[in-house]
Amino acid sequence: MKGNISFVKGDITLQDTDAIVNAANSSLLGGGGVDGAIHKAAGPALDEECRRIGYCPTGQAVITTGGNLKAKYVIHTVGPIWHGGTRNEPELLASCYRNSLKLAEEKDIKTIAFPSISTGAYGYPIEQAAHIAVKTVSDYLKTSNTIKEVRFVLFSKRDYDVYVEAYKELQ
Ligand code: AR6
């Protein structure tokens, strides 16, 4: 693997990576959780860019500038809502990570921070989501020549522990 994966407990809006990823909804108009925090910290320029883009389907990703954030870009991806695992949730969640990394590569982004997509309001069980997140990212990094660091930013100690454990299980 060429790029490095790291885990921190913290607030994604404060990260100094080239890009941070937002767990958005399809309307891109903002919401609660990490989405609300990112929109608030980035300021009105982000709202305006999102409004212009207008829509993002589940599993896909779009990119805007970072507004007032330290990060130069925000990549907005829409995670699946958990319906018990019968509606293609694992593949859609993996797509969020893959498509976000693909966009990052296209913009020559070298460092990127992800939150735990879908595991808040969207109800995805975190152990399962963490496994998909770390596996998809580490598989992607095997093929990427440009991305140097993927940082998972977890909001609680428990979420942090679950992601670190999922990563250990992968080794
Ligand atoms: N930094 C890092 N992680 C955070 C932060 C933060 N500042 N704030 C919350 N989290 P959620 P979802 C964690 O609900 O499940 C929104 O309303 C949080 O603890 O933000 O994908 C959107 O508009 C959890 O572990 O995203 C959508 O409608 C993780 O981020 C919907 O929620 C994801 O929780 C998306 O739901």
PDB file of C-alpha atoms and ligand atoms in Angstrom:
ATOM      1  CA  MET A   1       0.000   0.000   0.000  1.00  0.00           C
ATOM      2  CA  LYS A   2       1.380   3.386  -0.997  1.00  0.00           C
ATOM      3  CA  GLY A   3      -0.872   5.702   1.024  1.00  0.00           C
ATOM      4  CA  ASN A   4      -1.237   5.631   4.767  1.00  0.00           C
ATOM      5  CA  ILE A   5      -4.429   5.069   6.808  1.00  0.00           C
ATOM      6  CA  SER A   6      -4.758   6.770  10.182  1.00  0.00           C
ATOM      7  CA  PHE A   7      -7.432   7.106  12.862  1.00  0.00           C
ATOM      8  CA  VAL A   8      -8.087  10.031  15.164  1.00  0.00           C
ATOM      9  CA  LYS A   9     -10.822  10.861  17.628  1.00  0.00           C
ATOM     10  CA  GLY A  10     -11.945  14.400  16.885  1.00  0.00           C
ATOM     11  CA  ASP A  11     -13.921  16.921  14.914  1.00  0.00           C
ATOM     12  CA  ILE A  12     -13.635  16.649  11.141  1.00  0.00           C
ATOM     13  CA  THR A  13     -14.233  20.381  10.618  1.00  0.00           C
ATOM     14  CA  LEU A  14     -10.851  21.098  12.245  1.00  0.00           C
ATOM     15  CA  GLN A  15      -8.767  18.792  10.069  1.00  0.00           C
ATOM     16  CA  ASP A  16      -5.910  20.174   7.992  1.00  0.00           C
ATOM     17  CA  THR A  17      -6.160  17.583   5.207  1.00  0.00           C
ATOM     18  CA  ASP A  18      -6.525  18.809   1.592  1.00  0.00           C
ATOM     19  CA  ALA A  19     -10.123  17.576   1.632  1.00  0.00           C
ATOM     20  CA  ILE A  20     -12.683  16.494   4.185  1.00  0.00           C
ATOM     21  CA  VAL A  21     -15.632  14.266   3.344  1.00  0.00           C
ATOM     22  CA  ASN A  22     -19.172  15.172   4.335  1.00  0.00           C
ATOM     23  CA  ALA A  23     -21.862  12.581   5.136  1.00  0.00           C
ATOM     24  CA  ALA A  24     -24.529  14.525   3.271  1.00  0.00           C
ATOM     25  CA  ASN A  25     -28.064  13.796   2.115  1.00  0.00           C
ATOM     26  CA  SER A  26     -29.199  13.795  -1.524  1.00  0.00           C
ATOM     27  CA  SER A  27     -30.506  17.364  -1.399  1.00  0.00           C
ATOM     28  CA  LEU A  28     -27.042  18.678  -0.425  1.00  0.00           C
ATOM     29  CA  LEU A  29     -28.803  21.391   1.566  1.00  0.00           C
ATOM     30  CA  GLY A  30     -27.217  20.516   4.885  1.00  0.00           C
ATOM     31  CA  GLY A  31     -28.750  18.846   7.896  1.00  0.00           C
ATOM     32  CA  GLY A  32     -27.734  17.688  11.346  1.00  0.00           C
ATOM     33  CA  GLY A  33     -24.712  15.696  12.523  1.00  0.00           C
ATOM     34  CA  VAL A  34     -21.453  16.058  10.666  1.00  0.00           C
ATOM     35  CA  ASP A  35     -23.241  17.687   7.700  1.00  0.00           C
ATOM     36  CA  GLY A  36     -24.579  20.500   9.893  1.00  0.00           C
ATOM     37  CA  ALA A  37     -21.176  20.990  11.519  1.00  0.00           C
ATOM     38  CA  ILE A  38     -19.386  21.203   8.150  1.00  0.00           C
ATOM     39  CA  HIS A  39     -21.891  23.650   6.648  1.00  0.00           C
ATOM     40  CA  LYS A  40     -21.699  25.844   9.735  1.00  0.00           C
ATOM     41  CA  ALA A  41     -17.885  25.890   9.822  1.00  0.00           C
ATOM     42  CA  ALA A  42     -17.458  26.353   6.063  1.00  0.00           C
ATOM     43  CA  GLY A  43     -19.914  29.265   5.783  1.00  0.00           C
ATOM     44  CA  PRO A  44     -22.382  30.456   3.118  1.00  0.00           C
ATOM     45  CA  ALA A  45     -20.086  29.863   0.107  1.00  0.00           C
ATOM     46  CA  LEU A  46     -20.493  26.128   0.679  1.00  0.00           C
ATOM     47  CA  ASP A  47     -24.295  26.362   0.873  1.00  0.00           C
ATOM     48  CA  GLU A  48     -24.311  28.267  -2.397  1.00  0.00           C
ATOM     49  CA  GLU A  49     -22.084  25.774  -4.232  1.00  0.00           C
ATOM     50  CA  CYS A  50     -24.160  22.871  -2.958  1.00  0.00           C
ATOM     51  CA  ARG A  51     -27.364  24.579  -3.994  1.00  0.00           C
ATOM     52  CA  ARG A  52     -25.985  25.007  -7.501  1.00  0.00           C
ATOM     53  CA  ILE A  53     -25.036  21.327  -7.755  1.00  0.00           C
ATOM     54  CA  GLY A  54     -28.510  20.507  -6.493  1.00  0.00           C
ATOM     55  CA  TYR A  55     -28.542  16.735  -6.026  1.00  0.00           C
ATOM     56  CA  CYS A  56     -26.365  13.726  -5.324  1.00  0.00           C
ATOM     57  CA  PRO A  57     -27.664  10.133  -5.487  1.00  0.00           C
ATOM     58  CA  THR A  58     -26.929   7.629  -2.718  1.00  0.00           C
ATOM     59  CA  GLY A  59     -23.463   6.097  -3.115  1.00  0.00           C
ATOM     60  CA  GLN A  60     -22.184   8.960  -5.293  1.00  0.00           C
ATOM     61  CA  ALA A  61     -20.034  11.981  -4.429  1.00  0.00           C
ATOM     62  CA  VAL A  62     -19.657  15.618  -5.491  1.00  0.00           C
ATOM     63  CA  ILE A  63     -16.969  18.171  -4.688  1.00  0.00           C
ATOM     64  CA  THR A  64     -17.011  21.816  -3.585  1.00  0.00           C
ATOM     65  CA  THR A  65     -14.439  24.190  -2.214  1.00  0.00           C
ATOM     66  CA  GLY A  66     -13.925  24.273   1.546  1.00  0.00           C
ATOM     67  CA  GLY A  67     -15.116  27.825   2.195  1.00  0.00           C
ATOM     68  CA  ASN A  68     -13.797  28.947   5.590  1.00  0.00           C
ATOM     69  CA  LEU A  69     -12.430  25.511   6.481  1.00  0.00           C
ATOM     70  CA  LYS A  70      -8.731  24.684   6.630  1.00  0.00           C
ATOM     71  CA  ALA A  71      -9.412  21.983   4.053  1.00  0.00           C
ATOM     72  CA  LYS A  72      -9.343  23.282   0.478  1.00  0.00           C
ATOM     73  CA  TYR A  73     -12.174  20.970  -0.625  1.00  0.00           C
ATOM     74  CA  VAL A  74     -15.242  19.267   0.753  1.00  0.00           C
ATOM     75  CA  ILE A  75     -16.326  16.037  -0.909  1.00  0.00           C
ATOM     76  CA  HIS A  76     -20.011  15.418  -0.237  1.00  0.00           C
ATOM     77  CA  THR A  77     -21.146  11.815  -0.372  1.00  0.00           C
ATOM     78  CA  VAL A  78     -24.548  10.350   0.409  1.00  0.00           C
ATOM     79  CA  GLY A  79     -24.494   7.196   2.493  1.00  0.00           C
ATOM     80  CA  PRO A  80     -27.277   4.603   2.459  1.00  0.00           C
ATOM     81  CA  ILE A  81     -30.027   4.646   5.065  1.00  0.00           C
ATOM     82  CA  TRP A  82     -29.914   1.341   6.964  1.00  0.00           C
ATOM     83  CA  HIS A  83     -32.968  -0.814   6.223  1.00  0.00           C
ATOM     84  CA  GLY A  84     -31.647  -4.029   7.760  1.00  0.00           C
ATOM     85  CA  GLY A  85     -29.073  -4.765   5.067  1.00  0.00           C
ATOM     86  CA  THR A  86     -31.510  -5.941   2.385  1.00  0.00           C
ATOM     87  CA  ARG A  87     -31.342  -2.885   0.142  1.00  0.00           C
ATOM     88  CA  ASN A  88     -27.793  -3.066  -1.132  1.00  0.00           C
ATOM     89  CA  GLU A  89     -26.519  -1.000   1.802  1.00  0.00           C
ATOM     90  CA  PRO A  90     -23.027  -2.602   1.933  1.00  0.00           C
ATOM     91  CA  GLU A  91     -22.328  -1.951  -1.755  1.00  0.00           C
ATOM     92  CA  LEU A  92     -23.731   1.586  -1.564  1.00  0.00           C
ATOM     93  CA  LEU A  93     -21.584   2.371   1.466  1.00  0.00           C
ATOM     94  CA  ALA A  94     -18.460   1.007  -0.248  1.00  0.00           C
ATOM     95  CA  SER A  95     -19.343   3.179  -3.287  1.00  0.00           C
ATOM     96  CA  CYS A  96     -19.329   6.282  -1.089  1.00  0.00           C
ATOM     97  CA  TYR A  97     -15.718   5.651  -0.089  1.00  0.00           C
ATOM     98  CA  ARG A  98     -14.603   4.628  -3.599  1.00  0.00           C
ATOM     99  CA  ASN A  99     -16.288   7.534  -5.388  1.00  0.00           C
ATOM    100  CA  SER A 100     -14.984  10.054  -2.849  1.00  0.00           C
ATOM    101  CA  LEU A 101     -11.431   8.774  -3.349  1.00  0.00           C
ATOM    102  CA  LYS A 102     -11.865   8.829  -7.119  1.00  0.00           C
ATOM    103  CA  LEU A 103     -12.917  12.483  -7.013  1.00  0.00           C
ATOM    104  CA  ALA A 104      -9.986  13.231  -4.735  1.00  0.00           C
ATOM    105  CA  GLU A 105      -7.565  11.676  -7.201  1.00  0.00           C
ATOM    106  CA  GLU A 106      -9.045  13.678 -10.065  1.00  0.00           C
ATOM    107  CA  LYS A 107      -8.337  16.877  -8.098  1.00  0.00           C
ATOM    108  CA  ASP A 108      -4.854  15.728  -7.126  1.00  0.00           C
ATOM    109  CA  ILE A 109      -5.840  15.717  -3.460  1.00  0.00           C
ATOM    110  CA  LYS A 110      -3.135  14.026  -1.415  1.00  0.00           C
ATOM    111  CA  THR A 111      -4.651  13.937   2.050  1.00  0.00           C
ATOM    112  CA  ILE A 112      -8.302  13.326   2.897  1.00  0.00           C
ATOM    113  CA  ALA A 113     -10.352  12.877   6.073  1.00  0.00           C
ATOM    114  CA  PHE A 114     -13.511  10.734   6.320  1.00  0.00           C
ATOM    115  CA  PRO A 115     -16.163  10.670   9.018  1.00  0.00           C
ATOM    116  CA  SER A 116     -18.048   7.470   9.813  1.00  0.00           C
ATOM    117  CA  ILE A 117     -20.555   7.656   6.949  1.00  0.00           C
ATOM    118  CA  SER A 118     -24.141   6.456   7.613  1.00  0.00           C
ATOM    119  CA  THR A 119     -23.596   5.432  11.253  1.00  0.00           C
ATOM    120  CA  GLY A 120     -25.426   8.394  12.821  1.00  0.00           C
ATOM    121  CA  ALA A 121     -28.861   9.497  11.629  1.00  0.00           C
ATOM    122  CA  TYR A 122     -28.813   6.862   8.863  1.00  0.00           C
ATOM    123  CA  GLY A 123     -28.544   4.038  11.406  1.00  0.00           C
ATOM    124  CA  TYR A 124     -25.918   1.779   9.826  1.00  0.00           C
ATOM    125  CA  PRO A 125     -24.513  -0.578  12.519  1.00  0.00           C
ATOM    126  CA  ILE A 126     -21.050   0.771  13.172  1.00  0.00           C
ATOM    127  CA  GLU A 127     -19.138  -2.535  13.333  1.00  0.00           C
ATOM    128  CA  GLN A 128     -20.359  -3.465   9.865  1.00  0.00           C
ATOM    129  CA  ALA A 129     -19.847   0.036   8.491  1.00  0.00           C
ATOM    130  CA  ALA A 130     -16.316   0.256   9.911  1.00  0.00           C
ATOM    131  CA  HIS A 131     -15.333  -3.023   8.290  1.00  0.00           C
ATOM    132  CA  ILE A 132     -16.569  -1.824   4.883  1.00  0.00           C
ATOM    133  CA  ALA A 133     -14.921   1.587   5.318  1.00  0.00           C
ATOM    134  CA  VAL A 134     -11.434   0.330   6.163  1.00  0.00           C
ATOM    135  CA  LYS A 135     -11.531  -2.526   3.636  1.00  0.00           C
ATOM    136  CA  THR A 136     -12.700  -0.304   0.775  1.00  0.00           C
ATOM    137  CA  VAL A 137     -10.149   2.409   1.551  1.00  0.00           C
ATOM    138  CA  SER A 138      -7.256   0.017   1.947  1.00  0.00           C
ATOM    139  CA  ASP A 139      -8.150  -1.758  -1.320  1.00  0.00           C
ATOM    140  CA  TYR A 140      -8.347   1.601  -3.071  1.00  0.00           C
ATOM    141  CA  LEU A 141      -4.968   2.716  -1.775  1.00  0.00           C
ATOM    142  CA  LYS A 142      -3.345  -0.318  -3.353  1.00  0.00           C
ATOM    143  CA  THR A 143      -4.201   1.135  -6.766  1.00  0.00           C
ATOM    144  CA  SER A 144      -3.754   4.859  -6.084  1.00  0.00           C
ATOM    145  CA  ASN A 145      -0.602   6.716  -7.019  1.00  0.00           C
ATOM    146  CA  THR A 146      -1.559  10.119  -5.669  1.00  0.00           C
ATOM    147  CA  ILE A 147      -3.288   9.742  -2.302  1.00  0.00           C
ATOM    148  CA  LYS A 148      -0.810   9.864   0.562  1.00  0.00           C
ATOM    149  CA  GLU A 149      -3.035   9.814   3.629  1.00  0.00           C
ATOM    150  CA  VAL A 150      -6.579   8.774   4.449  1.00  0.00           C
ATOM    151  CA  ARG A 151      -7.558   9.849   7.935  1.00  0.00           C
ATOM    152  CA  PHE A 152     -10.669   8.492   9.634  1.00  0.00           C
ATOM    153  CA  VAL A 153     -11.987  11.089  12.080  1.00  0.00           C
ATOM    154  CA  LEU A 154     -14.233   9.495  14.681  1.00  0.00           C
ATOM    155  CA  PHE A 155     -16.379  11.579  16.939  1.00  0.00           C
ATOM    156  CA  SER A 156     -16.413   9.335  20.017  1.00  0.00           C
ATOM    157  CA  LYS A 157     -13.930   7.054  21.762  1.00  0.00           C
ATOM    158  CA  ARG A 158     -16.205   4.099  21.096  1.00  0.00           C
ATOM    159  CA  ASP A 159     -16.395   4.806  17.356  1.00  0.00           C
ATOM    160  CA  TYR A 160     -12.627   5.248  17.300  1.00  0.00           C
ATOM    161  CA  ASP A 161     -12.137   1.863  19.023  1.00  0.00           C
ATOM    162  CA  VAL A 162     -14.491   0.128  16.572  1.00  0.00           C
ATOM    163  CA  TYR A 163     -12.586   1.489  13.543  1.00  0.00           C
ATOM    164  CA  VAL A 164      -9.166   0.630  14.951  1.00  0.00           C
ATOM    165  CA  GLU A 165     -10.413  -2.889  15.711  1.00  0.00           C
ATOM    166  CA  ALA A 166     -11.841  -3.287  12.185  1.00  0.00           C
ATOM    167  CA  TYR A 167      -8.480  -2.227  10.777  1.00  0.00           C
ATOM    168  CA  LYS A 168      -6.613  -4.719  12.983  1.00  0.00           C
ATOM    169  CA  GLU A 169      -8.913  -7.506  11.807  1.00  0.00           C
ATOM    170  CA  LEU A 170      -8.049  -6.645   8.228  1.00  0.00           C
ATOM    171  CA  GLN A 171      -4.312  -7.112   8.768  1.00  0.00           C
TER     172      GLN A 171
HETATM  173  N1  AR6 B   1     -16.740  15.394  13.154  1.00  0.00           N
HETATM  174  C1  AR6 B   1     -16.652  14.057  12.932  1.00  0.00           C
HETATM  175  N2  AR6 B   1     -17.698  13.217  13.057  1.00  0.00           N
HETATM  176  C2  AR6 B   1     -18.888  13.760  13.425  1.00  0.00           C
HETATM  177  C3  AR6 B   1     -19.064  15.144  13.657  1.00  0.00           C
HETATM  178  C4  AR6 B   1     -17.919  15.975  13.505  1.00  0.00           C
HETATM  179  N3  AR6 B   1     -17.974  17.292  13.698  1.00  0.00           N
HETATM  180  N4  AR6 B   1     -20.364  15.353  13.991  1.00  0.00           N
HETATM  181  C5  AR6 B   1     -20.979  14.149  13.979  1.00  0.00           C
HETATM  182  N5  AR6 B   1     -20.093  13.178  13.646  1.00  0.00           N
HETATM  183  P1  AR6 B   1     -24.374  11.649  10.798  1.00  0.00           P
HETATM  184  P2  AR6 B   1     -25.229   9.872   8.599  1.00  0.00           P
HETATM  185  C6  AR6 B   1     -20.302  11.717  13.492  1.00  0.00           C
HETATM  186  O1  AR6 B   1     -25.711  11.520  11.441  1.00  0.00           O
HETATM  187  O2  AR6 B   1     -25.522   8.770   9.530  1.00  0.00           O
HETATM  188  C7  AR6 B   1     -27.447  14.540   8.355  1.00  0.00           C
HETATM  189  O3  AR6 B   1     -28.539  15.242   8.856  1.00  0.00           O
HETATM  190  C8  AR6 B   1     -21.478  11.093  14.180  1.00  0.00           C
HETATM  191  O4  AR6 B   1     -21.203  10.891  15.564  1.00  0.00           O
HETATM  192  O5  AR6 B   1     -23.744  12.987  10.739  1.00  0.00           O
HETATM  193  O6  AR6 B   1     -24.482   9.565   7.324  1.00  0.00           O
HETATM  194  C9  AR6 B   1     -27.368  14.575   6.830  1.00  0.00           C
HETATM  195  O7  AR6 B   1     -27.894  15.765   6.303  1.00  0.00           O
HETATM  196  C10 AR6 B   1     -21.585   9.763  13.421  1.00  0.00           C
HETATM  197  O8  AR6 B   1     -20.664   8.823  13.956  1.00  0.00           O
HETATM  198  O9  AR6 B   1     -24.421  11.096   9.261  1.00  0.00           O
HETATM  199  C11 AR6 B   1     -28.168  13.384   6.431  1.00  0.00           C
HETATM  200  O10 AR6 B   1     -29.541  13.681   6.358  1.00  0.00           O
HETATM  201  C12 AR6 B   1     -21.108  10.134  12.014  1.00  0.00           C
HETATM  202  O11 AR6 B   1     -20.524  11.441  12.135  1.00  0.00           O
HETATM  203  C13 AR6 B   1     -27.909  12.386   7.531  1.00  0.00           C
HETATM  204  O12 AR6 B   1     -27.600  13.166   8.686  1.00  0.00           O
HETATM  205  C14 AR6 B   1     -22.198  10.164  10.980  1.00  0.00           C
HETATM  206  O13 AR6 B   1     -23.414  10.635  11.540  1.00  0.00           O
HETATM  207  C15 AR6 B   1     -26.730  11.500   7.242  1.00  0.00           C
HETATM  208  O14 AR6 B   1     -26.627  10.521   8.230  1.00  0.00           O
END
